[in-house]
Tab-separated table of C-alpha atoms and ligand atoms in Angstrom:
chain	number	residue	atom	x	y	z
A	100	MET	CA	0.000	0.000	0.000
A	101	ASN	CA	1.207	3.469	-0.820
A	102	ASN	CA	1.932	5.031	2.561
A	103	GLU	CA	2.202	8.553	1.167
A	104	PHE	CA	-1.296	9.990	1.005
A	105	ILE	CA	-3.266	8.392	3.775
A	106	LYS	CA	-5.791	9.926	6.147
A	107	LYS	CA	-4.900	10.659	9.780
A	108	GLU	CA	-7.063	7.796	11.069
A	109	THR	CA	-4.941	5.413	8.990
A	110	ALA	CA	-1.629	7.180	9.589
A	111	VAL	CA	-1.862	6.709	13.385
A	112	ILE	CA	-1.826	2.963	12.726
A	113	HIS	CA	0.452	2.519	9.693
A	114	LYS	CA	2.653	5.498	8.852
A	115	GLY	CA	6.391	4.894	8.752
A	116	TYR	CA	6.288	1.135	9.280
A	117	LEU	CA	6.972	-1.556	6.685
A	118	SER	CA	6.688	-4.986	8.298
A	119	HIS	CA	8.808	-6.755	5.676
A	120	GLN	CA	11.775	-4.746	6.928
A	121	HIS	CA	11.206	-6.159	10.425
A	122	HIS	CA	10.813	-9.954	10.091
A	123	ASP	CA	7.108	-9.449	9.141
A	124	SER	CA	6.194	-8.446	12.674
A	125	LEU	CA	2.684	-6.923	12.698
A	126	SER	CA	3.432	-4.746	15.714
A	127	VAL	CA	6.382	-2.329	15.585
A	128	PRO	CA	9.306	-4.137	17.256
A	129	LEU	CA	10.940	-2.651	20.323
A	130	TYR	CA	14.638	-2.111	19.606
A	131	GLN	CA	15.703	-1.920	23.236
A	132	THR	CA	19.383	-1.356	22.545
A	133	SER	CA	21.872	1.358	23.401
A	134	THR	CA	24.194	0.741	20.482
A	135	PHE	CA	24.480	-0.962	17.071
A	136	THR	CA	27.224	-3.187	15.711
A	137	PHE	CA	29.277	-2.468	12.582
A	138	SER	CA	30.291	-5.325	10.301
A	139	SER	CA	33.787	-3.824	9.954
A	140	ALA	CA	35.933	-0.947	11.130
A	141	GLU	CA	35.513	0.600	7.676
A	142	GLN	CA	31.727	0.447	7.947
A	143	GLY	CA	31.954	2.232	11.313
A	144	GLU	CA	34.016	4.942	9.626
A	145	ARG	CA	31.472	5.288	6.807
A	146	ARG	CA	28.540	5.524	9.256
A	147	PHE	CA	30.266	8.267	11.252
A	148	SER	CA	31.244	10.246	8.169
A	149	GLY	CA	27.687	10.058	6.847
A	150	GLU	CA	28.839	8.301	3.680
A	151	GLU	CA	26.621	5.361	4.625
A	152	SER	CA	23.277	5.728	6.417
A	153	GLY	CA	22.479	3.366	9.258
A	154	ASN	CA	22.294	3.064	12.999
A	155	ILE	CA	25.194	4.056	15.255
A	156	TYR	CA	24.087	4.670	18.831
A	157	SER	CA	20.559	5.176	20.227
A	158	ARG	CA	21.077	8.801	21.298
A	159	LEU	CA	21.635	9.537	17.578
A	160	GLY	CA	18.640	7.498	16.444
A	161	ASN	CA	16.843	4.221	17.073
A	162	PRO	CA	14.533	2.303	14.697
A	163	THR	CA	11.550	2.215	17.098
A	164	VAL	CA	11.945	5.921	17.854
A	165	ARG	CA	12.328	6.740	14.156
A	166	ILE	CA	8.946	5.165	13.342
A	167	LEU	CA	7.312	7.294	16.042
A	168	GLU	CA	8.995	10.410	14.627
A	169	GLU	CA	7.836	9.665	11.099
A	170	ARG	CA	4.288	8.989	12.253
A	171	ILE	CA	4.077	12.232	14.228
A	172	ALA	CA	5.543	14.283	11.369
A	173	GLU	CA	2.773	12.921	9.140
A	174	LEU	CA	0.047	13.683	11.715
A	175	GLU	CA	1.200	17.305	12.069
A	176	ASN	CA	1.556	17.733	8.277
A	177	GLY	CA	5.275	18.318	8.808
A	178	GLN	CA	8.391	17.053	7.063
A	179	SER	CA	10.341	15.912	10.087
A	180	ALA	CA	9.963	15.215	13.818
A	181	LEU	CA	12.209	14.590	16.802
A	182	ALA	CA	11.271	12.640	19.934
A	183	PHE	CA	12.391	13.672	23.423
A	184	GLY	CA	12.322	12.276	26.933
A	185	SER	CA	9.713	14.815	28.085
A	186	GLY	CA	7.631	17.692	26.792
A	187	MET	CA	10.019	20.028	28.607
A	188	ALA	CA	13.020	18.472	26.804
A	189	ALA	CA	11.291	19.409	23.521
A	190	VAL	CA	10.531	22.930	24.810
A	191	SER	CA	14.106	23.487	26.011
A	192	ALA	CA	15.587	22.049	22.793
A	193	ILE	CA	13.692	24.441	20.534
A	194	LEU	CA	14.320	27.474	22.756
A	195	ILE	CA	18.053	26.702	22.870
A	196	HIS	CA	17.982	26.247	19.080
A	197	VAL	CA	16.344	29.566	18.185
A	198	THR	CA	17.842	31.926	20.798
A	199	LYS	CA	21.220	33.342	21.801
A	200	THR	CA	22.332	35.868	24.422
A	201	GLY	CA	20.564	39.215	24.061
A	202	ASP	CA	17.508	37.826	22.244
A	203	HIS	CA	13.877	38.233	23.286
A	204	VAL	CA	11.037	35.681	23.208
A	205	LEU	CA	7.469	36.975	22.860
A	206	CYS	CA	4.969	34.634	24.549
A	207	SER	CA	1.212	34.203	24.588
A	208	ARG	CA	-0.465	35.513	27.747
A	209	GLY	CA	-0.323	32.101	29.394
A	210	ILE	CA	2.320	29.401	29.109
A	211	TYR	CA	2.972	26.108	30.872
A	212	GLY	CA	4.443	26.614	34.371
A	213	CYS	CA	7.759	24.875	33.637
A	214	THR	CA	8.158	26.726	30.308
A	215	PHE	CA	7.796	29.895	32.395
A	216	GLY	CA	10.457	28.569	34.802
A	217	LEU	CA	12.820	27.755	31.921
A	218	LEU	CA	12.418	31.239	30.404
A	219	GLU	CA	13.114	32.822	33.798
A	220	MET	CA	16.295	30.753	34.069
A	221	MET	CA	17.382	31.672	30.531
A	222	ASP	CA	16.887	35.329	31.397
A	223	GLU	CA	18.918	35.073	34.592
A	224	LYS	CA	21.767	32.970	33.217
A	225	TYR	CA	22.000	33.931	29.548
A	226	ASN	CA	20.271	37.320	29.277
A	227	ILE	CA	17.580	35.938	26.974
A	228	SER	CA	14.470	37.907	27.904
A	229	HIS	CA	10.756	37.235	27.428
A	230	SER	CA	7.443	39.041	27.729
A	231	PHE	CA	3.767	38.206	27.442
A	232	SER	CA	1.004	39.466	25.182
A	233	ALA	CA	-2.614	38.516	24.495
A	234	LEU	CA	-1.602	38.611	20.781
A	235	SER	CA	-5.231	39.393	19.974
A	236	THR	CA	-4.846	42.036	17.237
A	237	GLU	CA	-2.224	42.929	14.652
A	238	GLN	CA	-1.527	46.226	16.466
A	239	GLU	CA	-1.100	44.454	19.784
A	240	ILE	CA	1.386	41.962	18.332
A	241	GLU	CA	3.301	44.734	16.534
A	242	ALA	CA	3.511	46.717	19.767
A	243	SER	CA	4.892	43.696	21.666
A	244	ILE	CA	7.702	42.979	19.197
A	245	ARG	CA	11.109	44.419	20.163
A	246	PRO	CA	14.180	44.881	17.960
A	247	GLU	CA	15.752	41.855	19.689
A	248	THR	CA	12.691	39.581	19.382
A	249	VAL	CA	13.506	36.341	17.540
A	250	CYS	CA	10.412	34.210	18.031
A	251	ILE	CA	6.791	34.102	19.148
A	252	TYR	CA	6.023	31.241	21.514
A	253	VAL	CA	2.340	30.341	21.590
A	254	GLU	CA	0.042	28.000	23.444
A	255	THR	CA	-3.500	27.675	22.155
A	256	PRO	CA	-5.766	26.830	23.904
A	257	ILE	CA	-3.919	28.386	26.836
A	258	ASN	CA	-3.616	26.277	29.954
A	259	PRO	CA	-5.800	26.495	32.073
A	260	THR	CA	-7.900	29.475	30.949
A	261	MET	CA	-8.649	27.950	27.522
A	262	GLU	CA	-8.090	31.294	25.812
A	263	LEU	CA	-7.224	30.984	22.106
A	264	VAL	CA	-4.560	32.644	19.985
A	265	ASP	CA	-5.350	33.219	16.298
A	266	LEU	CA	-2.546	31.277	14.599
A	267	ALA	CA	-3.007	32.798	11.125
A	268	LEU	CA	-2.833	36.306	12.597
A	269	VAL	CA	0.346	35.564	14.558
A	270	HIS	CA	1.958	34.065	11.443
A	271	LYS	CA	1.077	37.112	9.346
A	272	VAL	CA	2.819	39.517	11.723
A	273	ALA	CA	5.727	37.169	12.479
A	274	GLN	CA	6.467	36.760	8.793
A	275	LYS	CA	6.655	40.509	8.322
A	276	HIS	CA	9.338	40.704	11.021
A	277	GLY	CA	11.192	37.487	10.137
A	278	LEU	CA	10.277	35.843	13.456
A	279	LYS	CA	9.952	32.105	14.058
A	280	VAL	CA	6.611	30.880	15.421
A	281	ILE	CA	6.648	28.003	17.922
A	282	VAL	CA	3.337	26.429	18.989
A	283	ASP	CA	2.792	24.127	21.953
A	284	ASN	CA	-0.073	22.009	20.590
A	285	THR	CA	-0.396	19.679	23.583
A	286	PHE	CA	-4.008	20.617	24.415
A	287	SER	CA	-5.397	19.790	20.967
A	288	SER	CA	-3.234	16.875	19.817
A	289	PRO	CA	-2.354	16.613	16.110
A	290	TYR	CA	-5.799	15.184	15.439
A	291	LEU	CA	-7.679	18.413	16.285
A	292	GLN	CA	-5.272	21.191	15.294
A	293	ASN	CA	-2.250	21.454	12.956
A	294	PRO	CA	-0.383	24.741	13.545
A	295	LEU	CA	2.080	24.163	10.647
A	296	ASP	CA	-0.907	24.562	8.292
A	297	PHE	CA	-1.333	28.078	9.723
A	298	GLY	CA	2.284	29.036	9.104
A	299	ALA	CA	3.977	27.979	12.358
A	300	ASP	CA	7.652	27.012	12.018
A	301	TYR	CA	7.707	24.492	14.868
A	302	VAL	CA	5.048	22.531	16.725
A	303	LEU	CA	5.728	20.720	19.963
A	304	HIS	CA	3.840	18.340	22.204
A	305	SER	CA	3.999	16.891	25.623
A	306	ALA	CA	3.368	13.363	24.316
A	307	THR	CA	2.681	12.502	27.948
A	308	LYS	CA	-0.846	13.797	27.378
A	309	TYR	CA	-3.235	12.973	24.508
A	310	ILE	CA	-0.657	11.473	22.131
A	311	ASN	CA	0.173	8.607	24.461
A	312	GLY	CA	-3.184	8.904	26.214
A	313	HIS	CA	-2.705	6.146	28.761
A	314	GLY	CA	-1.022	7.945	31.635
A	315	ASP	CA	2.079	5.748	31.683
A	316	VAL	CA	4.801	7.677	29.818
A	317	ILE	CA	6.580	11.057	30.013
A	318	ALA	CA	7.745	12.174	26.548
A	319	GLY	CA	7.904	15.081	24.109
A	320	LEU	CA	7.849	15.681	20.339
A	321	LEU	CA	8.992	18.499	18.094
A	322	ILE	CA	7.869	18.842	14.474
A	323	GLY	CA	9.104	21.136	11.711
A	324	ASN	CA	8.984	21.594	7.952
A	325	ASP	CA	12.552	22.559	7.120
A	326	MET	CA	14.430	19.255	6.699
A	327	GLU	CA	17.887	20.775	6.872
A	328	ASP	CA	17.070	22.770	9.979
A	329	MET	CA	15.538	19.714	11.671
A	330	MET	CA	18.617	17.611	10.818
A	331	ASN	CA	20.765	20.350	12.292
A	332	LEU	CA	18.616	20.253	15.467
A	333	ARG	CA	19.008	16.471	15.636
A	334	MET	CA	22.775	16.607	15.301
A	335	THR	CA	23.306	19.512	17.719
A	336	VAL	CA	20.810	20.229	20.516
A	337	GLN	CA	19.131	16.819	20.550
A	338	LYS	CA	22.375	14.862	20.351
A	339	ASP	CA	24.531	17.054	22.603
A	340	VAL	CA	22.038	18.162	25.249
A	341	GLY	CA	20.754	14.628	25.018
A	342	GLY	CA	17.162	14.726	26.284
A	343	ILE	CA	16.151	11.759	24.149
A	344	ILE	CA	13.264	9.331	24.562
A	345	SER	CA	13.834	5.680	25.528
A	346	PRO	CA	12.900	3.108	22.871
A	347	PHE	CA	10.435	1.510	25.293
A	348	ASP	CA	8.576	4.788	25.839
A	349	ALA	CA	8.480	5.355	22.066
A	350	TRP	CA	7.021	1.864	21.697
A	351	LEU	CA	4.341	2.564	24.313
A	352	ILE	CA	3.425	5.807	22.543
A	353	LEU	CA	3.145	4.014	19.177
A	354	ARG	CA	0.718	1.662	20.898
A	355	GLY	CA	-1.300	4.483	22.501
A	356	LEU	CA	-1.312	6.534	19.317
A	357	LYS	CA	-3.223	3.879	17.353
A	358	THR	CA	-6.479	5.026	18.999
A	359	LEU	CA	-5.789	8.798	19.028
A	360	HIS	CA	-8.636	9.618	16.628
A	361	ILE	CA	-11.201	7.493	18.477
A	362	ARG	CA	-10.102	8.841	21.841
A	363	MET	CA	-10.146	12.500	20.730
A	364	ASP	CA	-13.614	12.123	19.240
A	365	ARG	CA	-14.922	10.666	22.503
A	366	HIS	CA	-13.073	13.193	24.729
A	367	SER	CA	-14.638	16.004	22.666
A	368	GLU	CA	-18.113	14.441	22.634
A	369	ASN	CA	-18.087	13.864	26.414
A	370	ALA	CA	-16.788	17.395	27.029
A	371	LEU	CA	-19.565	19.015	24.980
A	372	LYS	CA	-22.215	17.147	26.982
A	373	LEU	CA	-20.545	18.192	30.236
A	374	VAL	CA	-20.430	21.852	29.152
A	375	SER	CA	-24.233	21.795	28.804
A	376	PHE	CA	-24.533	20.111	32.196
A	377	LEU	CA	-22.219	22.666	33.851
A	378	GLN	CA	-24.223	25.521	32.317
A	379	SER	CA	-27.254	24.280	34.237
A	380	THR	CA	-25.342	23.994	37.522
A	381	PRO	CA	-25.957	27.005	39.819
A	382	VAL	CA	-22.665	26.758	41.790
A	383	VAL	CA	-20.660	26.968	38.562
A	384	THR	CA	-20.080	30.433	37.115
A	385	ASP	CA	-17.823	30.719	34.055
A	386	ILE	CA	-17.396	27.723	31.807
A	387	LEU	CA	-14.302	27.973	29.635
A	388	TYR	CA	-14.511	25.720	26.569
A	389	PRO	CA	-13.619	27.406	23.258
A	390	PHE	CA	-15.274	24.963	20.886
A	391	HIS	CA	-18.769	25.986	21.992
A	392	PRO	CA	-21.095	28.728	20.676
A	393	SER	CA	-21.162	30.332	24.153
A	394	HIS	CA	-17.409	31.068	24.036
A	395	PRO	CA	-16.351	34.525	22.754
A	396	GLN	CA	-13.611	32.955	20.610
A	397	PHE	CA	-15.791	30.265	18.998
A	398	GLU	CA	-15.074	31.719	15.520
A	399	ILE	CA	-11.312	31.327	15.998
A	400	ALA	CA	-11.870	27.836	17.403
A	401	LYS	CA	-13.800	26.771	14.296
A	402	LYS	CA	-11.148	28.262	12.029
A	403	GLN	CA	-8.178	26.372	13.447
A	404	MET	CA	-9.545	23.371	15.361
A	405	THR	CA	-11.778	20.505	14.250
A	406	ALA	CA	-13.143	19.826	17.764
A	407	GLY	CA	-12.579	21.036	21.309
A	408	GLY	CA	-10.889	18.097	23.030
A	409	GLY	CA	-11.438	17.109	26.641
A	410	LEU	CA	-10.341	20.105	28.703
A	411	ILE	CA	-12.915	22.266	30.455
A	412	SER	CA	-12.127	24.925	33.021
A	413	PHE	CA	-14.769	26.513	35.210
A	414	ASN	CA	-15.173	28.711	38.256
A	415	ILE	CA	-16.997	27.523	41.327
A	416	LYS	CA	-18.799	29.808	43.783
A	417	GLY	CA	-17.243	29.950	47.242
A	418	GLY	CA	-13.558	30.364	46.321
A	419	LYS	CA	-10.704	28.080	47.345
A	420	GLU	CA	-12.591	26.481	50.243
A	421	ALA	CA	-15.483	25.410	48.027
A	422	ALA	CA	-13.134	24.325	45.241
A	423	GLN	CA	-11.178	22.035	47.560
A	424	TYR	CA	-14.338	20.728	49.272
A	425	PHE	CA	-15.764	19.916	45.841
A	426	MET	CA	-12.624	18.069	44.720
A	427	ASN	CA	-12.564	16.026	47.920
A	428	ALA	CA	-16.231	15.058	47.420
A	429	LEU	CA	-15.568	13.503	44.001
A	430	GLN	CA	-15.523	9.711	43.895
A	431	LEU	CA	-14.919	8.577	40.304
A	432	ILE	CA	-12.965	11.625	39.149
A	433	LYS	CA	-9.354	11.578	40.312
A	434	ILE	CA	-7.470	14.553	41.744
A	435	ALA	CA	-4.304	14.760	39.634
A	436	VAL	CA	-2.378	17.048	37.336
A	437	SER	CA	-1.623	15.907	33.765
A	438	LEU	CA	-4.395	15.535	31.211
A	439	GLY	CA	-5.503	13.587	28.200
A	440	ASP	CA	-5.838	10.229	29.923
A	441	ALA	CA	-8.697	7.715	29.827
A	442	GLU	CA	-9.459	8.644	33.454
A	443	THR	CA	-11.224	11.948	34.153
A	444	LEU	CA	-8.871	14.143	36.195
A	445	ILE	CA	-9.399	17.378	38.084
A	446	GLN	CA	-6.878	19.862	39.455
A	447	HIS	CA	-6.785	23.290	41.111
A	448	PRO	CA	-4.358	25.410	39.009
A	449	ALA	CA	-3.800	28.189	41.597
A	450	THR	CA	-2.395	25.741	44.165
A	451	MET	CA	-1.070	23.087	41.775
A	452	THR	CA	0.138	23.534	38.155
A	453	HIS	CA	0.350	27.330	38.307
A	454	SER	CA	1.357	27.795	41.947
A	455	VAL	CA	4.895	28.818	40.871
A	456	ILE	CA	3.528	31.918	39.122
A	457	PRO	CA	3.321	34.950	41.470
A	458	GLU	CA	-0.275	35.612	42.620
A	459	VAL	CA	-0.550	39.028	40.890
A	460	ASP	CA	0.488	37.570	37.524
A	461	ARG	CA	-1.776	34.589	38.084
A	462	GLU	CA	-4.798	36.773	38.760
A	463	LYS	CA	-4.050	38.772	35.593
A	464	MET	CA	-4.155	35.486	33.656
A	465	GLY	CA	-7.562	34.729	35.198
A	466	ILE	CA	-6.256	31.905	37.373
A	467	THR	CA	-8.141	32.579	40.591
A	468	HIS	CA	-8.726	30.263	43.543
A	469	SER	CA	-12.216	29.556	42.157
A	470	LEU	CA	-10.853	28.036	38.959
A	471	LEU	CA	-10.852	24.278	38.411
A	472	ARG	CA	-9.534	22.387	35.398
A	473	LEU	CA	-11.244	19.193	34.353
A	474	SER	CA	-9.633	16.762	31.913
A	475	VAL	CA	-12.633	14.820	30.666
A	476	GLY	CA	-11.818	11.138	30.229
A	477	LEU	CA	-13.287	8.268	28.281
A	478	GLU	CA	-15.688	6.894	30.895
A	479	HIS	CA	-19.422	6.931	30.099
A	480	VAL	CA	-20.446	10.569	30.277
A	481	ASP	CA	-23.425	9.752	32.531
A	482	ASP	CA	-21.074	8.399	35.204
A	483	ILE	CA	-18.818	11.471	35.019
A	484	MET	CA	-21.893	13.709	35.225
A	485	ALA	CA	-23.342	11.790	38.186
A	486	ASP	CA	-20.081	12.166	40.098
A	487	LEU	CA	-19.934	15.912	39.425
A	488	GLU	CA	-23.613	16.260	40.349
A	489	GLN	CA	-23.326	14.544	43.745
A	490	ALA	CA	-20.203	16.598	44.597
A	491	PHE	CA	-21.893	19.885	43.583
A	492	ALA	CA	-24.870	18.939	45.780
A	493	LYS	CA	-22.526	18.401	48.746
A	494	VAL	CA	-20.956	21.839	48.169
A	495	GLU	CA	-24.402	23.467	48.074
A	496	THR	CA	-25.450	21.791	51.311
A	497	HIS	CA	-22.162	22.332	53.158
A	498	PHE	CA	-21.879	25.992	52.274
A	499	ALA	CA	-25.657	26.514	52.536
A	500	MET	CA	-25.815	27.933	49.001
A	501	ALA	CA	-29.250	28.753	47.687
A	502	LYS	CA	-30.154	26.579	44.698
B	894	LIG	C1	2.535	18.788	30.331
B	894	LIG	C2	2.788	19.925	29.460
B	894	LIG	C3	4.101	20.291	29.096
B	894	LIG	C4	5.316	19.591	29.647
B	894	LIG	O1	5.388	18.253	29.247
B	894	LIG	P1	6.105	17.091	30.100
B	894	LIG	O2	5.878	15.893	29.249
B	894	LIG	O3	5.427	17.019	31.433
B	894	LIG	O4	7.537	17.468	30.229
B	894	LIG	C5	4.264	21.345	28.221
B	894	LIG	N1	3.206	22.032	27.723
B	894	LIG	C6	1.942	21.716	28.061
B	894	LIG	C7	0.814	22.518	27.503
B	894	LIG	C8	1.687	20.651	28.936
B	894	LIG	O5	0.423	20.359	29.272
């Protein structure tokens, strides 16, 4: 079968793997090896000089990992991908690649807590500065760009406020100024949003989340369109900083990835039903889910996403005390950070994922003590709803809230 022009639903299962090259094994074999043998000293010389292609050492490439990279490149409509040992290894690799001392990174209004930590460290140690912008209009983006800006680093939807950034708009302005655009696409997965199609230069993922989807691996992926640039990244930052993925984790992700499309459809379907339920719940105030007509950015959502995924944030009446009481009253839903798993998870960003961000900055981002983030899982939606319902009822009774 021609592997070139297949749909995403087929690519998650087949792309990059030819069984006849692997003893006809149906499942991708796990090459759990650190190094590879050369048939002669001369062959070793040819492999190192690049005269002959082939495996050398697993930090420079591994057959199981390479299949994962090819599959992900296809899913993001990119030319090339690199796999890393964590989402943060992918984030740090690309930021090291595009910046040098004196440069400035322009970020979306919200970014992942550890990305924030990394940028703070780069500022302190290497004088690479950063700033934040809502990036909502051309004028606003223009005004945020400095002479020393080299890239725009975007998350959309933004964690945990679910605010969107218009990718086509960012690309338009970035192009005018010769800036690279980097998009953290973790929240949508490559099945729901493909930033390279909207002009981004690099897309990255915490594969820990939807891509693996089974809550048993930490990994990251970076995708780009410029083959030469990506090869350069592989042979410099990836090889020499060395934050690579283990073959076993790549193998687990290949296994999880086979159901990405089915999982994302169900996550999105369950989430939409829960948004309607939350809208009818008196103790819940703001429901933040962009792929819904009630959201102010629904038009942007429809333009760049095919569905909303499983993340819903909402505010609960009664502040931190009510939020924590509510979480403790849940029975089926687990209290945990991370997202994109089969299990429905809930967390309290102000005291958990975003607790490292100073309170004033947090409040500006809309991350108050009333905010909860729900990662809707794959259980039957009625069971998720029933659990939320009984916990909301306990909050109403305990805090004597009028219905
Ligand atoms: C989890 C996450 C990361 C970091 O990924 P790790 O795999 O935990 O290193 C980066 N960005 C986003 C949006 C995330 O959710």
